[in-house]
Short mmCIF file of C-alpha atoms in Angstrom, two decimals:
data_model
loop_
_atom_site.label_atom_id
_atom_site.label_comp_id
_atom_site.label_asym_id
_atom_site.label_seq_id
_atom_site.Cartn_x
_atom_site.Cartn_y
_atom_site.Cartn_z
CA UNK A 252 0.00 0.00 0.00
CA UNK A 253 1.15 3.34 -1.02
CA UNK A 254 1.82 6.18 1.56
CA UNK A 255 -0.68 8.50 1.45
CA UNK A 256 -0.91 12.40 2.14
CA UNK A 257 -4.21 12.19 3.24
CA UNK A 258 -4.23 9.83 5.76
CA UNK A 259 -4.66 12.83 8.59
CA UNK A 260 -8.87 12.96 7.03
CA UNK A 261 -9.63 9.31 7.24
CA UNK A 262 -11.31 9.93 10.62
CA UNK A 263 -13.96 11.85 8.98
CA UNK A 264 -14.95 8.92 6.75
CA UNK A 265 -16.14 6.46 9.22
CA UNK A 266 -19.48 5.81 9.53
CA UNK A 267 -21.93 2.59 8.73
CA UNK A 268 -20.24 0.69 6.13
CA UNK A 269 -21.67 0.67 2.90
CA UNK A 270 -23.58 -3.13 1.48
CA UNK A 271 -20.94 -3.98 -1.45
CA UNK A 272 -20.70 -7.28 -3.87
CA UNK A 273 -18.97 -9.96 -1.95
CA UNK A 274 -15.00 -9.88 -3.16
CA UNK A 275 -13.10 -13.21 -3.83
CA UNK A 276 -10.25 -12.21 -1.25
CA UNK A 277 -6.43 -14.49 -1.84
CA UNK A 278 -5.39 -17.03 0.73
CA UNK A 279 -2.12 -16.07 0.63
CA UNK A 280 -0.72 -12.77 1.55
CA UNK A 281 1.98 -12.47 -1.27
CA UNK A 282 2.31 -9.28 -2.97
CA UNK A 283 1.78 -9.86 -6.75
CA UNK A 284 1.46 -6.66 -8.28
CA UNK A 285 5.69 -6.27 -9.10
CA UNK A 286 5.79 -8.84 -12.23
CA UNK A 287 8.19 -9.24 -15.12
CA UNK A 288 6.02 -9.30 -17.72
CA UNK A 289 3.46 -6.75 -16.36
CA UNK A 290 3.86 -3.23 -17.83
CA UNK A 291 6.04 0.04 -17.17
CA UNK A 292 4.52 2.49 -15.86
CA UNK A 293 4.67 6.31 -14.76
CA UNK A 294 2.31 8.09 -12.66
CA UNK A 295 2.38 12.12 -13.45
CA UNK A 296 1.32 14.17 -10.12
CA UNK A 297 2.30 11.54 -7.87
CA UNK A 298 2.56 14.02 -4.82
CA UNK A 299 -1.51 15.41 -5.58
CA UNK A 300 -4.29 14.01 -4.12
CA UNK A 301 -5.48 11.81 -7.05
CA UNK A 302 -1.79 10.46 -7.67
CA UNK A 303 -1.32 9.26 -3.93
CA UNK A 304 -4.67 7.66 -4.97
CA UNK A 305 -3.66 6.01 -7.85
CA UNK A 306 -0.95 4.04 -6.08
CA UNK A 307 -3.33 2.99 -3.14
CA UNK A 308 -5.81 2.19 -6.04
CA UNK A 309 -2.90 -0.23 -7.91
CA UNK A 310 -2.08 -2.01 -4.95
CA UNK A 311 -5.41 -2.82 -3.78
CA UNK A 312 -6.58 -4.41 -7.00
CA UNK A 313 -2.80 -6.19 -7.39
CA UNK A 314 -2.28 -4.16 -10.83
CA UNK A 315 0.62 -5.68 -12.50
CA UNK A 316 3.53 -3.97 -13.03
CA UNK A 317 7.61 -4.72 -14.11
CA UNK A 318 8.60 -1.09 -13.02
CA UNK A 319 6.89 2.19 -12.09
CA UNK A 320 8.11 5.77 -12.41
CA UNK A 321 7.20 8.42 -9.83
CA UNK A 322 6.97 11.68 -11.49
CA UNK A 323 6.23 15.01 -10.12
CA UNK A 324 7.38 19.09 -10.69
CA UNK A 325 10.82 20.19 -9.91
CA UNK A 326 9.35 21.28 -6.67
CA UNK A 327 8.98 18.12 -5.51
CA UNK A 328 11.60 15.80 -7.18
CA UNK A 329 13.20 13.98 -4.70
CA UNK A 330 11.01 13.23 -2.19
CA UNK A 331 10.74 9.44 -1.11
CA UNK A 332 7.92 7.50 -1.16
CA UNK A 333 7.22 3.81 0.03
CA UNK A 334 4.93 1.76 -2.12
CA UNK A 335 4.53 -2.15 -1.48
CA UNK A 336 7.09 -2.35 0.33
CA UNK A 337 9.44 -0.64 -1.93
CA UNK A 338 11.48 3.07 -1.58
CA UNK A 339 11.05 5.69 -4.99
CA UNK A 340 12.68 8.74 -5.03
CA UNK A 341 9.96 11.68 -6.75
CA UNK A 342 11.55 12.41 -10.17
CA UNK A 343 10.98 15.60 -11.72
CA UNK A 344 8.61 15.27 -14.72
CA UNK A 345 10.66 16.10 -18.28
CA UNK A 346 10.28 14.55 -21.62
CA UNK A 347 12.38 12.18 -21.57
CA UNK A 348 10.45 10.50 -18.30
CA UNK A 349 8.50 8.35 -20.79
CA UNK A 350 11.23 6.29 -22.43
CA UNK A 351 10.28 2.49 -22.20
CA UNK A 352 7.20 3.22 -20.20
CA UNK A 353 4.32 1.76 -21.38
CA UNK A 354 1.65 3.28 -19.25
CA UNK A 355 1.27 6.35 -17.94
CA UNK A 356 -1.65 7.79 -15.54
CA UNK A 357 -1.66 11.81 -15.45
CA UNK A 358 -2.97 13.57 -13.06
CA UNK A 359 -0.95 17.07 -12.50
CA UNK A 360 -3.93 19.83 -14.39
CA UNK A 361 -4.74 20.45 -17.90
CA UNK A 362 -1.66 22.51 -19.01
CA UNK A 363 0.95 19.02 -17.91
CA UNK A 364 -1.32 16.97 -19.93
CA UNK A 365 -0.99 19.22 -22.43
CA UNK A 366 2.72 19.42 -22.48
CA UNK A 367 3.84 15.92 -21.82
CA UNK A 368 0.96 13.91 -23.02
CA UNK A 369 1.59 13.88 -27.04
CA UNK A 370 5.14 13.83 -26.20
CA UNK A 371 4.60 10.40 -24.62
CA UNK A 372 1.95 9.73 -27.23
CA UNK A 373 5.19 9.85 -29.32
CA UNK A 374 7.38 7.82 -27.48
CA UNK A 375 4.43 4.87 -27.36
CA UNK A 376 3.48 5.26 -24.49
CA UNK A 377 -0.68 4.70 -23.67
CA UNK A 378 -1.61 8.26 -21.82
CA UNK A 379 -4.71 7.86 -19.10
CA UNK A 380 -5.55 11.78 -18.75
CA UNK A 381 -7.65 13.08 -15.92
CA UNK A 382 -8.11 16.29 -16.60
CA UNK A 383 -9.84 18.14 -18.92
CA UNK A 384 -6.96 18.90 -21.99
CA UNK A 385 -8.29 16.15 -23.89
CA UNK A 386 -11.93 15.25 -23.18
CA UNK A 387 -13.68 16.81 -26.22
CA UNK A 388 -10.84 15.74 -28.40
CA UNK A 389 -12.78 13.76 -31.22
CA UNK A 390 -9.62 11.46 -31.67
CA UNK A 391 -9.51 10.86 -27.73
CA UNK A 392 -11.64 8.31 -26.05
CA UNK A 393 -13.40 9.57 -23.28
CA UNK A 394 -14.02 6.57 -20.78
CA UNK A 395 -15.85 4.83 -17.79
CA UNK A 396 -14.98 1.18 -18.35
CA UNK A 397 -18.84 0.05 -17.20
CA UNK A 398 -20.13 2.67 -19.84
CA UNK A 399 -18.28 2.91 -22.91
CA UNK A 400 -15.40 0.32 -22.48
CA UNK A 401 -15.76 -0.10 -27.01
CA UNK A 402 -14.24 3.50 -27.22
CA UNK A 403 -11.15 2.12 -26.48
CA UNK A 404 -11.09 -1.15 -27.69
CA UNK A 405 -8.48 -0.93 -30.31
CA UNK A 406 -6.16 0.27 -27.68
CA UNK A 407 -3.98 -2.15 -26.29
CA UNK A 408 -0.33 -2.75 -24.13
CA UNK A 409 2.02 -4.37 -26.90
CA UNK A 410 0.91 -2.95 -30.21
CA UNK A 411 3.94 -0.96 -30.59
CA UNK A 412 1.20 2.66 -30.73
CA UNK A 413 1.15 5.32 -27.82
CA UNK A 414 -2.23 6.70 -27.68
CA UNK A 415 -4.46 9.43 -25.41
CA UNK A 416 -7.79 8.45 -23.61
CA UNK A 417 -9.26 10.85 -21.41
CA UNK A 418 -11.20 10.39 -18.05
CA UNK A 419 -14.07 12.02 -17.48
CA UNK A 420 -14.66 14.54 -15.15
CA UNK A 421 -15.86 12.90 -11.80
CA UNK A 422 -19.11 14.90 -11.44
CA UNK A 423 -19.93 13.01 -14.51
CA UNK A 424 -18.47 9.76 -14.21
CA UNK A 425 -20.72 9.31 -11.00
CA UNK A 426 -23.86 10.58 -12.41
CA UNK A 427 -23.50 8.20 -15.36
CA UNK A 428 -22.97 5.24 -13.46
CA UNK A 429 -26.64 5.16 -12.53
CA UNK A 430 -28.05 6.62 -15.56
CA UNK A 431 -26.58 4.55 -18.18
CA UNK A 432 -27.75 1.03 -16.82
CA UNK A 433 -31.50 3.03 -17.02
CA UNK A 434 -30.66 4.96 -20.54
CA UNK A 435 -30.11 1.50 -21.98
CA UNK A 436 -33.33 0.08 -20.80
CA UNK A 437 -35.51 3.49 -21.86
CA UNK A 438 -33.35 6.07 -23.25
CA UNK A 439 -32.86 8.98 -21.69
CA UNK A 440 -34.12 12.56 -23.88
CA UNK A 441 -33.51 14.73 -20.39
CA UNK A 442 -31.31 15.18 -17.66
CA UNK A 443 -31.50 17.57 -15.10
CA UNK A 444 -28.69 17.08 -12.35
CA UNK A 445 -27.68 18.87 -9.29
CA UNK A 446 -24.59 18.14 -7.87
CA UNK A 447 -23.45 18.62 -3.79
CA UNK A 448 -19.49 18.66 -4.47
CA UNK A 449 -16.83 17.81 -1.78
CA UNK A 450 -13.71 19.78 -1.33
CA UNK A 451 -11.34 16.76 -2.40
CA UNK A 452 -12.36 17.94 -6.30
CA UNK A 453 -10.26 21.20 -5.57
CA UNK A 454 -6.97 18.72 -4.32
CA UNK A 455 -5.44 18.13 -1.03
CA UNK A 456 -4.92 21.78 -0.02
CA UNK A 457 -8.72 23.02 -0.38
CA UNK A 458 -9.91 19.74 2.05
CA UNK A 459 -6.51 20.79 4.28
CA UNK A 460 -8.42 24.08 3.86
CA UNK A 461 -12.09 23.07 5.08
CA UNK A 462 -10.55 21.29 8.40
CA UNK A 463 -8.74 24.25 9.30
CA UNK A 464 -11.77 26.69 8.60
CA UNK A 465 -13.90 24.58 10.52
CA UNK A 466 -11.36 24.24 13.59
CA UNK A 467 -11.08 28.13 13.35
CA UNK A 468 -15.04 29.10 13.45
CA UNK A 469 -15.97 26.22 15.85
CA UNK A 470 -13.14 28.58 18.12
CA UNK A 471 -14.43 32.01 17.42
CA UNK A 472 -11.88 32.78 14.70
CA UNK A 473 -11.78 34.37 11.33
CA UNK A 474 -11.73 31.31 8.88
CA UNK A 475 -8.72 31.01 6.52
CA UNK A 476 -9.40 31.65 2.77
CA UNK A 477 -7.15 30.99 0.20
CA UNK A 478 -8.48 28.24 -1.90
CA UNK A 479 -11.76 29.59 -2.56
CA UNK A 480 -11.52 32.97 -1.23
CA UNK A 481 -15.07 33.12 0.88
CA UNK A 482 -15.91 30.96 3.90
CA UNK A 483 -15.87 26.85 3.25
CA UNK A 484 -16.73 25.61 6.74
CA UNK A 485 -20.90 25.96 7.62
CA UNK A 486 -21.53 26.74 4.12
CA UNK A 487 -22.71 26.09 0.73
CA UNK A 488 -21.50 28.22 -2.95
CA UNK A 489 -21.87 27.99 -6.45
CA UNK A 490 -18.81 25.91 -7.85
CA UNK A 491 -15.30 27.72 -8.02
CA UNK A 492 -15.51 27.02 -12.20
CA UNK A 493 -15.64 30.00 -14.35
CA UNK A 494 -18.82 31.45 -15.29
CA UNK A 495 -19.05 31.11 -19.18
CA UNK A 496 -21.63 33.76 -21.88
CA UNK A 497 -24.22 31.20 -21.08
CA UNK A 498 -24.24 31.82 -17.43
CA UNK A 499 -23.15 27.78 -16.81
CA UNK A 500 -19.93 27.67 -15.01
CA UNK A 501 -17.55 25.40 -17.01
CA UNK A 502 -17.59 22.48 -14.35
CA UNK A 503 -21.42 22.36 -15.71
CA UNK A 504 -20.71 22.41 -18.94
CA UNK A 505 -18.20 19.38 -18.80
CA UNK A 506 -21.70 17.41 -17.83
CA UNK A 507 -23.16 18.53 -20.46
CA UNK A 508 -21.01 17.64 -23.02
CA UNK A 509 -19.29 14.73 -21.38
CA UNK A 510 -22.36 12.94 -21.43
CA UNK A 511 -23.24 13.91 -25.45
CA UNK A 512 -19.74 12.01 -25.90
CA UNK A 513 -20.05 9.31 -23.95
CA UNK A 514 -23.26 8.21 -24.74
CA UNK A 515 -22.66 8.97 -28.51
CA UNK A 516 -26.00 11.05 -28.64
CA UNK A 517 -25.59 14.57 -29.37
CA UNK A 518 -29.79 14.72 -29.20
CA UNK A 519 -29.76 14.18 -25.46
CA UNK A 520 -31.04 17.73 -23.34
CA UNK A 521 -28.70 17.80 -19.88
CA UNK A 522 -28.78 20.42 -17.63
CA UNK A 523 -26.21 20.73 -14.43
CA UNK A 524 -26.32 23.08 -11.46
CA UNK A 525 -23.13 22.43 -9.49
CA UNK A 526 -22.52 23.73 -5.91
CA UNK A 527 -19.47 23.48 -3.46
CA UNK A 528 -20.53 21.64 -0.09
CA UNK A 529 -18.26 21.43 3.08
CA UNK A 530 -17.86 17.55 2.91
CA UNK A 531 -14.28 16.48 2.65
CA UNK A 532 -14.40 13.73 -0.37
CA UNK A 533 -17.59 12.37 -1.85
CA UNK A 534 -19.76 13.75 -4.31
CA UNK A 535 -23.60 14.01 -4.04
CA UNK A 536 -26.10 14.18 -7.11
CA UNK A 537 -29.31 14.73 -7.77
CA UNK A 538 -30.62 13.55 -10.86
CA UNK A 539 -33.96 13.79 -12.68
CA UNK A 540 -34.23 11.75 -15.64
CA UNK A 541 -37.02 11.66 -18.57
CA UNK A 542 -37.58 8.71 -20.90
CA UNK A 543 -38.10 7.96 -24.16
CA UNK A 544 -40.38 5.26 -23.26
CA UNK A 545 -41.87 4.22 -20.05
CA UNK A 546 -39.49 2.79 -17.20
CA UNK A 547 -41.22 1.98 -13.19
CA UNK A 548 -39.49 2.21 -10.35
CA UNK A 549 -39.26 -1.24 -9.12
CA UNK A 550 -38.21 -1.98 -13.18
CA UNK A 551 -35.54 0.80 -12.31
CA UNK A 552 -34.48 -0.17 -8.70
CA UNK A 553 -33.60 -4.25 -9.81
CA UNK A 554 -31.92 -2.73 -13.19
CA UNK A 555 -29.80 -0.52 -10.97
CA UNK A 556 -28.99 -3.58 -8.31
CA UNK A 557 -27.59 -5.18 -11.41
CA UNK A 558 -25.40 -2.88 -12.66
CA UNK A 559 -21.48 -3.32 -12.22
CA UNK A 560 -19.80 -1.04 -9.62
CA UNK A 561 -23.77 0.06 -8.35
CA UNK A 562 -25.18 -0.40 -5.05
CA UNK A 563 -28.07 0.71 -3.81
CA UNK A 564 -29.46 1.92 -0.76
CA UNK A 565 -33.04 3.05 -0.87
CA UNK A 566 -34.63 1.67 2.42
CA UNK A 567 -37.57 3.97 2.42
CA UNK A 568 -38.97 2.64 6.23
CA UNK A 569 -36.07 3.75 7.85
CA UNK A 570 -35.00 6.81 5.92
CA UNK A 571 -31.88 5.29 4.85
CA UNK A 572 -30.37 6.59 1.76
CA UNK A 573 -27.13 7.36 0.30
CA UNK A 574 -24.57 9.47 2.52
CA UNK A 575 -21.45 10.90 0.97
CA UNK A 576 -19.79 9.56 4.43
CA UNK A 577 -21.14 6.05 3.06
CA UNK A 578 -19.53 6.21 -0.04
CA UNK A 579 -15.94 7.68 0.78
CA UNK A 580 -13.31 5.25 0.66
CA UNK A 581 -15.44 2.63 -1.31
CA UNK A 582 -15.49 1.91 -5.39
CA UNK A 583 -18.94 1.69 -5.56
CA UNK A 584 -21.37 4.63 -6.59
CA UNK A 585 -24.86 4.22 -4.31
CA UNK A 586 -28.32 4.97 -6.13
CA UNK A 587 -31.11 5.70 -3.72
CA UNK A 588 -34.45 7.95 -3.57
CA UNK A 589 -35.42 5.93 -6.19
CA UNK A 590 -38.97 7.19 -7.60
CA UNK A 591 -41.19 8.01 -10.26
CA UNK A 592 -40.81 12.12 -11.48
CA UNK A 593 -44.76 12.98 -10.54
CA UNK A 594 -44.38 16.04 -12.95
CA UNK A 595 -44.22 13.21 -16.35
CA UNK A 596 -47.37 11.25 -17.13
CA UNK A 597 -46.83 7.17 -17.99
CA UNK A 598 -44.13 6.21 -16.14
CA UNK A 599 -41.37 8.61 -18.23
CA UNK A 600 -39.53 10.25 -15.62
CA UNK A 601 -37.80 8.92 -12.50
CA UNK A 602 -35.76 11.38 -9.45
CA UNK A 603 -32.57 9.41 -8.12
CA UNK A 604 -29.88 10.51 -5.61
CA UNK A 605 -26.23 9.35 -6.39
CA UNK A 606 -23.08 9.29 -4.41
CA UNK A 607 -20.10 8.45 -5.24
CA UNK A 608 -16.19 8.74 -3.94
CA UNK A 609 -14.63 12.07 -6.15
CA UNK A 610 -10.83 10.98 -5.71
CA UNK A 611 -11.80 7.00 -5.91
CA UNK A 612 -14.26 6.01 -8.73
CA UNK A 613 -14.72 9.93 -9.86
CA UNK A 614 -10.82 10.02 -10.80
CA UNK A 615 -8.16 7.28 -9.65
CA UNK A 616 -10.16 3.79 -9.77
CA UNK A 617 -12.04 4.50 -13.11
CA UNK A 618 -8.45 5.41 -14.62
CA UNK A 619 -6.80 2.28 -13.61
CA UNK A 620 -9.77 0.31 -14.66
CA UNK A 621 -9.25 2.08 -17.84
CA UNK A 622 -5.07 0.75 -17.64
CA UNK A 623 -6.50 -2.80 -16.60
CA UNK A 624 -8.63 -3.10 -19.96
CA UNK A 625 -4.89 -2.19 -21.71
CA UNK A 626 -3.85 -5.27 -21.17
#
């Protein structure tokens, strides 16, 4: 297991552990993951939030792997770091990092991937983006392996080719991850999603951020603002994105058009309000969805019970429902509030609330799912 940053926020995650798919667990303890003929690989923003995710995220599914590359800025180039077992020394990020590696999983912003992405491209080596340089790139995959796993399928470890595929952006990965399994059933013509977003999507510092601010007004104090210059702690805001000429703030927009890709529909009407709550790391959704033809609830709640990396938790006797504390730390995305949209006559609309982990299966897991399917 990697070392992570973030261990300090774990005690804010535990609460009532969320009903998962039972997991064939090894009877042996042996670490497999380090193997001779697995892959190279690199991971780009090691030191960030997603990055120290990514290695916790390759050890506990046993990845394979014949060498990996820690790469970071100059900044922080040289810093050690344990990983199963083993000591890496942080190596600053240049362009010839890439040479012999065969995989590479960015995560260091937009303007990186824009650098050193084709330039590994070039040097054949398979790019997993997650940010947003590359998303609405035609030639580029964009990719949740339960979704869309055929926009990638002539992509493989071996064949000699670098090549780019993008991860969506994790507002969007966790909404779709309930509404596919039900597009596919009755196809979706609307979407209308709200989204409740936890600090991890602004990194490490802006959840570093939100403990401190709440420490400081729970004592009286003036709370520290420097990631999102206005008050965290005790309050709600409109997400930190830019505001565009359509009044949508980009981070809305990504939903919108993420979506249109990934479901190969450019016909499909989405709508996204996105808002900045003080929860450290999973996301919360909202999501009202009208059909093309008629889908019930109970058709709905056993479709959504079936669907790979979906649980749900809709216990409407007890008020139980999905919990972004439920969710954080886990690879599952939870579905509950399950019901039909009273507004839409025949059985064409449904309301569901969504939660899902922002640095887990809204960045790191989906991209090493993404690697896994490489090889």
């Amino acid at each position: 297991m990697a070392s992570l940053s973030l261990q300090h926020h774990t005690n804010y995650f535990l609460s009532r552990a969320l009903p998962t798919r039972p997991m064939p667990r090894p009877t042996f303890s042996v670490r497999m993951s380090l193997q001779e003929t697995g892959p190279s690989i690199a991971v780009v923003g090691v030191t960030g939030a997603v990055g120290q995710e990514f290695l916790s995220v390759l050890s506990d599914r046993d990845f394979p792997y014949r060498s990996i590359k820690m790469l970071a800025s100059k900044r922080s180039a040289g810093r050690r770091l344990t990983f199963e077992d083993n000591e890496y020394i942080v190596e600053e990020l240049t362009p010839e990092s890439f040479a012999g590696v065969d995989i590479a999983l960015f995560s260091a912003g937009g303007s990186i991937s824009k650098e050193f992405g084709p330039i590994a491209v070039q040097q054949g080596t398979i790019v997993v983006d997650n940010s947003s340089a590359f998303r609405m790139d035609e030639k580029v995959p964009l990719v949740i392996p339960e979704v869309n796993p055929e926009a990638m399928e002539n992509i493989k470890v071996g064949n000699g080719k670098g090549a780019l595929i993008a991860n969506p952006n994790c507002s969007t990965i966790i909404c779709l991850m309930a509404a596919t399994p039900l597009h596919k059933r009755a196809k979706v013509l609307r979407m209308v999603v709200s989204t409740y977003q936890a600090a991890s999507g602004a990194g490490a510092a802006a959840m570093d951020e939100l403990e401190l601010q709440t420490r400081e007004v729970l004592e009286g104090r003036s709370p520290t603002c420097k990631i999102f210059k206005q008050q965290y702690a005790f309050n709600i805001f409109s997400h930190n994105a830019s505001i565009l000429p359509n009044g949508y703030n980009e981070e809305e927009m990504k939903m919108v058009n993420e979506t249109r890709k990934i479901w190969n529909d450019k016909d499909v009407k989405v709508t996204a309000t996105c808002i900045r709550v003080p929860v450290m790391r999973a996301h919360a959704e909202s999501v009202n969805l009208q059909f093309e033809t008629p889908l019930d609830e109970d058709t709905a709640r056993d479709i959504l019970r079936n669907a790979p990396g979906v649980v749900v938790i809709d216990d409407r006797k007890s008020n139980h429902f999905p919990t972004p504390l439920e969710v954080s730390n886990k690879d599952d995305v939870a579905v509950g509030r399950i019901r039909q949209d009273l507004s839409l006559d025949g059985n064409h609309g449904l309301d569901i609330f969504v939660c899902g982990d922002q640095i887990r299966k809204g960045a790191a897991l989906n991209a090493i799912q993404i690697a896994e399917m490489l090889l």
